[in-house]
One Martini backbone bead per residue (centre of mass of N, CA, C, O) as a GRO file, in nm:
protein
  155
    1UNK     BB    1   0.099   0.038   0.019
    2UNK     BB    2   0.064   0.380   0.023
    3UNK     BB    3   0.206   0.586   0.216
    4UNK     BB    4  -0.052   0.823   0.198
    5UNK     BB    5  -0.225   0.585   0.307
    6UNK     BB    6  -0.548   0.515   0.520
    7UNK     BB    7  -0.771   0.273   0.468
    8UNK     BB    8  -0.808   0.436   0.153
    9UNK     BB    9  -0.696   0.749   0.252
   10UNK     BB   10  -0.538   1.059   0.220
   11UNK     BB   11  -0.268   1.180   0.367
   12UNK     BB   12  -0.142   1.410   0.458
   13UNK     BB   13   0.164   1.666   0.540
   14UNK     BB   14   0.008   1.903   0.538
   15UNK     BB   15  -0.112   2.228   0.596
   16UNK     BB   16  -0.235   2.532   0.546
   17UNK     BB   17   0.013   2.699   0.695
   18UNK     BB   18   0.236   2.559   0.549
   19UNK     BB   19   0.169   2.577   0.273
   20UNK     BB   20   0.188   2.891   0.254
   21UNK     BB   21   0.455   2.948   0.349
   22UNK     BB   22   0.564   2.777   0.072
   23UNK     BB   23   0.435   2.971  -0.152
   24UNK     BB   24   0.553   3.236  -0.081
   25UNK     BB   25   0.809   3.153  -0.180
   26UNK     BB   26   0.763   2.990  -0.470
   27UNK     BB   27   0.461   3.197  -0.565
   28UNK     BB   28   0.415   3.507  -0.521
   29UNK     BB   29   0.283   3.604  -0.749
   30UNK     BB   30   0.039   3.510  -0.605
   31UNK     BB   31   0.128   3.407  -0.264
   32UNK     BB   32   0.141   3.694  -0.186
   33UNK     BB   33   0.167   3.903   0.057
   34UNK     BB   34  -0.104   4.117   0.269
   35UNK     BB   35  -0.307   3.882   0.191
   36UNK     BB   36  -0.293   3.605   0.059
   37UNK     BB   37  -0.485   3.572  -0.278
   38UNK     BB   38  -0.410   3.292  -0.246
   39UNK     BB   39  -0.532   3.034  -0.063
   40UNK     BB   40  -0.527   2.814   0.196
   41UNK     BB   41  -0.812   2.704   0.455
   42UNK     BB   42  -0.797   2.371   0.389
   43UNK     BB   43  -0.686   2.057   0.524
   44UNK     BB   44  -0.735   1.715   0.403
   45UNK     BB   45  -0.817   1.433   0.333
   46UNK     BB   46  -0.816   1.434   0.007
   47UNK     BB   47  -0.765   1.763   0.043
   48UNK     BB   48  -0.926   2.116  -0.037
   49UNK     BB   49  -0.964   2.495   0.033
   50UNK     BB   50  -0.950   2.775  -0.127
   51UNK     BB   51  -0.883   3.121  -0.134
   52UNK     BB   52  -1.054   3.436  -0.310
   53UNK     BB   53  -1.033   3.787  -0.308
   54UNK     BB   54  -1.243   3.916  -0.550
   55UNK     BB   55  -1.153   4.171  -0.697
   56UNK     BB   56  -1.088   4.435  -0.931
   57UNK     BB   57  -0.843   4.237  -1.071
   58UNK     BB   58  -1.069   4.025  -1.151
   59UNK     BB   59  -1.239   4.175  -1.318
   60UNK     BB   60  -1.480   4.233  -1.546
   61UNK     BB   61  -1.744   4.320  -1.663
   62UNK     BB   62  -2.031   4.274  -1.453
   63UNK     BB   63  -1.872   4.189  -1.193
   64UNK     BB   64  -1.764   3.934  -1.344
   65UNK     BB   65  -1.508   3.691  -1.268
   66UNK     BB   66  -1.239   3.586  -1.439
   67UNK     BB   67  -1.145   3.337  -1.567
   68UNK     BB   68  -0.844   3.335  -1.469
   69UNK     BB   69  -0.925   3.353  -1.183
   70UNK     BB   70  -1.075   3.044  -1.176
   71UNK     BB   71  -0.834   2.901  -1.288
   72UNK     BB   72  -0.616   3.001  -1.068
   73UNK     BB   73  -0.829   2.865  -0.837
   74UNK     BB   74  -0.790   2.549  -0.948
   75UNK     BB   75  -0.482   2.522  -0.947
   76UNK     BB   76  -0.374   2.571  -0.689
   77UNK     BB   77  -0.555   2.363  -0.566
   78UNK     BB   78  -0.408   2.117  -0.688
   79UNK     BB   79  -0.109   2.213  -0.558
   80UNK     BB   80  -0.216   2.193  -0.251
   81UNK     BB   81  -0.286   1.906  -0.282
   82UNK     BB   82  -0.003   1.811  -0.370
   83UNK     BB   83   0.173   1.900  -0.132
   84UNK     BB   84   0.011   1.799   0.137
   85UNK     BB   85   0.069   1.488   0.027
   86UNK     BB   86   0.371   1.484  -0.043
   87UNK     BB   87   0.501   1.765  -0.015
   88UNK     BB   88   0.766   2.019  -0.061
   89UNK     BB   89   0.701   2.006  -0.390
   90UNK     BB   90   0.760   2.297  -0.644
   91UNK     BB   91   0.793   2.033  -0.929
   92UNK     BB   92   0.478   2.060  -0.939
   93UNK     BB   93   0.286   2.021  -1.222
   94UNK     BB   94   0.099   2.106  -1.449
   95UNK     BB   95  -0.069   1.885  -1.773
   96UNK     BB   96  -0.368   1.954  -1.699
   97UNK     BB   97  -0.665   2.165  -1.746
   98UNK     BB   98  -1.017   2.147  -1.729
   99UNK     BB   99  -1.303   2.391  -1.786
  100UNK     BB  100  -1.642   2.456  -1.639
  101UNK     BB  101  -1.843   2.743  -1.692
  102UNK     BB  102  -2.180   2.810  -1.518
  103UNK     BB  103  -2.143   3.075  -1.386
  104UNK     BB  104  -2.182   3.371  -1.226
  105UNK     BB  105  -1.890   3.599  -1.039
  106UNK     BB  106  -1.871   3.781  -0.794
  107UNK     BB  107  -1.746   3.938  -0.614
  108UNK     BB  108  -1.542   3.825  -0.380
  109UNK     BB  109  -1.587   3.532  -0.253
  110UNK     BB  110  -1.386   3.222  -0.344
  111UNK     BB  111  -1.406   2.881  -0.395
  112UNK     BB  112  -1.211   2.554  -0.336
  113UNK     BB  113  -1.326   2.247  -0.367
  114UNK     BB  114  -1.043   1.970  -0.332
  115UNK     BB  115  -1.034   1.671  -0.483
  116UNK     BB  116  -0.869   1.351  -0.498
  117UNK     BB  117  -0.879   1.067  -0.719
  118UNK     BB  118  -0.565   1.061  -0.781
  119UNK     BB  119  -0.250   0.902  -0.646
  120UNK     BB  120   0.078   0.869  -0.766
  121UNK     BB  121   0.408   0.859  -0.815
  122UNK     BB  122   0.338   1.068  -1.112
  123UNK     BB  123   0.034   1.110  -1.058
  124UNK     BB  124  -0.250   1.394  -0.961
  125UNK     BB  125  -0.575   1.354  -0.951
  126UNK     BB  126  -0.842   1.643  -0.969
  127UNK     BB  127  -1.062   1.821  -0.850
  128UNK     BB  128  -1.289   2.118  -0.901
  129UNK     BB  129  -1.526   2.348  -0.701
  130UNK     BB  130  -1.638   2.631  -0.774
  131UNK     BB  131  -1.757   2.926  -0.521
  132UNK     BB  132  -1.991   3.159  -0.518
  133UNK     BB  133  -2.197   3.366  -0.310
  134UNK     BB  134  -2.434   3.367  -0.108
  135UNK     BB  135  -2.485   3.046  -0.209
  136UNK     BB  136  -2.237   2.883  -0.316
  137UNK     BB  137  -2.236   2.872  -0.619
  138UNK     BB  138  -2.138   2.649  -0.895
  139UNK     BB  139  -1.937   2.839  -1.131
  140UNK     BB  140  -1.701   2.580  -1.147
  141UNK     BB  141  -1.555   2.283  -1.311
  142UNK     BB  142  -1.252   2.089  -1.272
  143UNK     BB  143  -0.997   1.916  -1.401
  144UNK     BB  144  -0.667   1.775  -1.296
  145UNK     BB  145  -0.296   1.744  -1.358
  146UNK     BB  146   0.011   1.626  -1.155
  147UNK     BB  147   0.321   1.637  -1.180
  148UNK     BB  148   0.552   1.431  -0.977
  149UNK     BB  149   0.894   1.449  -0.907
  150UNK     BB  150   1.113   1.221  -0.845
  151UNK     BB  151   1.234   1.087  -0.631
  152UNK     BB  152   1.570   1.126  -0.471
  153UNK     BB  153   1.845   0.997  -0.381
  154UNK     BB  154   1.794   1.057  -0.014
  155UNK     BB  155   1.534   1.118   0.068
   0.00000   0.00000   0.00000
């Protein structure tokens, strides 16, 4: 049985708190700032949960929230599902994500709701359900892959 797993569900290895941290090291572009603007706000076993306040920098007309706004706030939730499982490997890669936007996403808050469908020693596959508005309709809903690279000796 894989290592990360423990009676058949995905055992995390980083809290949201440590995988912040990390983000901030790495990828600051994104997860720098006070407050970080993508963020992890939950890990669990097999998921997590990240979150955006989308302002005004991330709307298109319409008060509407950018599609690069939704896919990046679904790819980073990827990010932090396999970093939390796998632990802090920085060339964890995107190498698919396909998304469906579904309604529109008012500015504000925008959770990303990611769990694993498959962790392989070479590859992690999850969904994620991205939610906004007052009643957390799902906006838009990705599913994509993660390439994690090879341990190396001695680690």
């Amino acid at each position: 049985m894989d290592q990360r797993q423990l009676h058949g569900a995905y055992v995390p290895v980083m809290g949201a708190e440590e995988v912040n941290r990390f983000l901030r090291e790495v990828f600051p572009q994104a997860c720098g700032g006070d407050p970080q603007e993508y963020r992890a706000t939950d890990v669990r076993p097999g998921g997590c949960t990240v979150h955006l306040d989308a302002g005004f920098k991330h709307l298109r007309p319409g008060n509407t929230v950018s599609g690069p706004s939704l896919f990046a706030l679904a790819d980073i939730g990827g990010y932090v599902c396999a970093l939390s499982h796998i632990g802090p490997e920085a060339l964890a890669v995107t190498t698919n994500l396909n998304i469906n936007f579904m309604r529109k996403a008012v500015a504000g808050t925008v959770e990303g709701h990611c769990r694993i469908l498959k962790l392989g020693r070479r590859l992690m596959i999850f969904e994620a359900e991205i939610v906004a508005g007052e009643h957390s309709e799902i906006v838009a809903h990705a599913t994509g892959t993660y390439s994690i690279p090879p341990v190396r000796a001695g680690s």
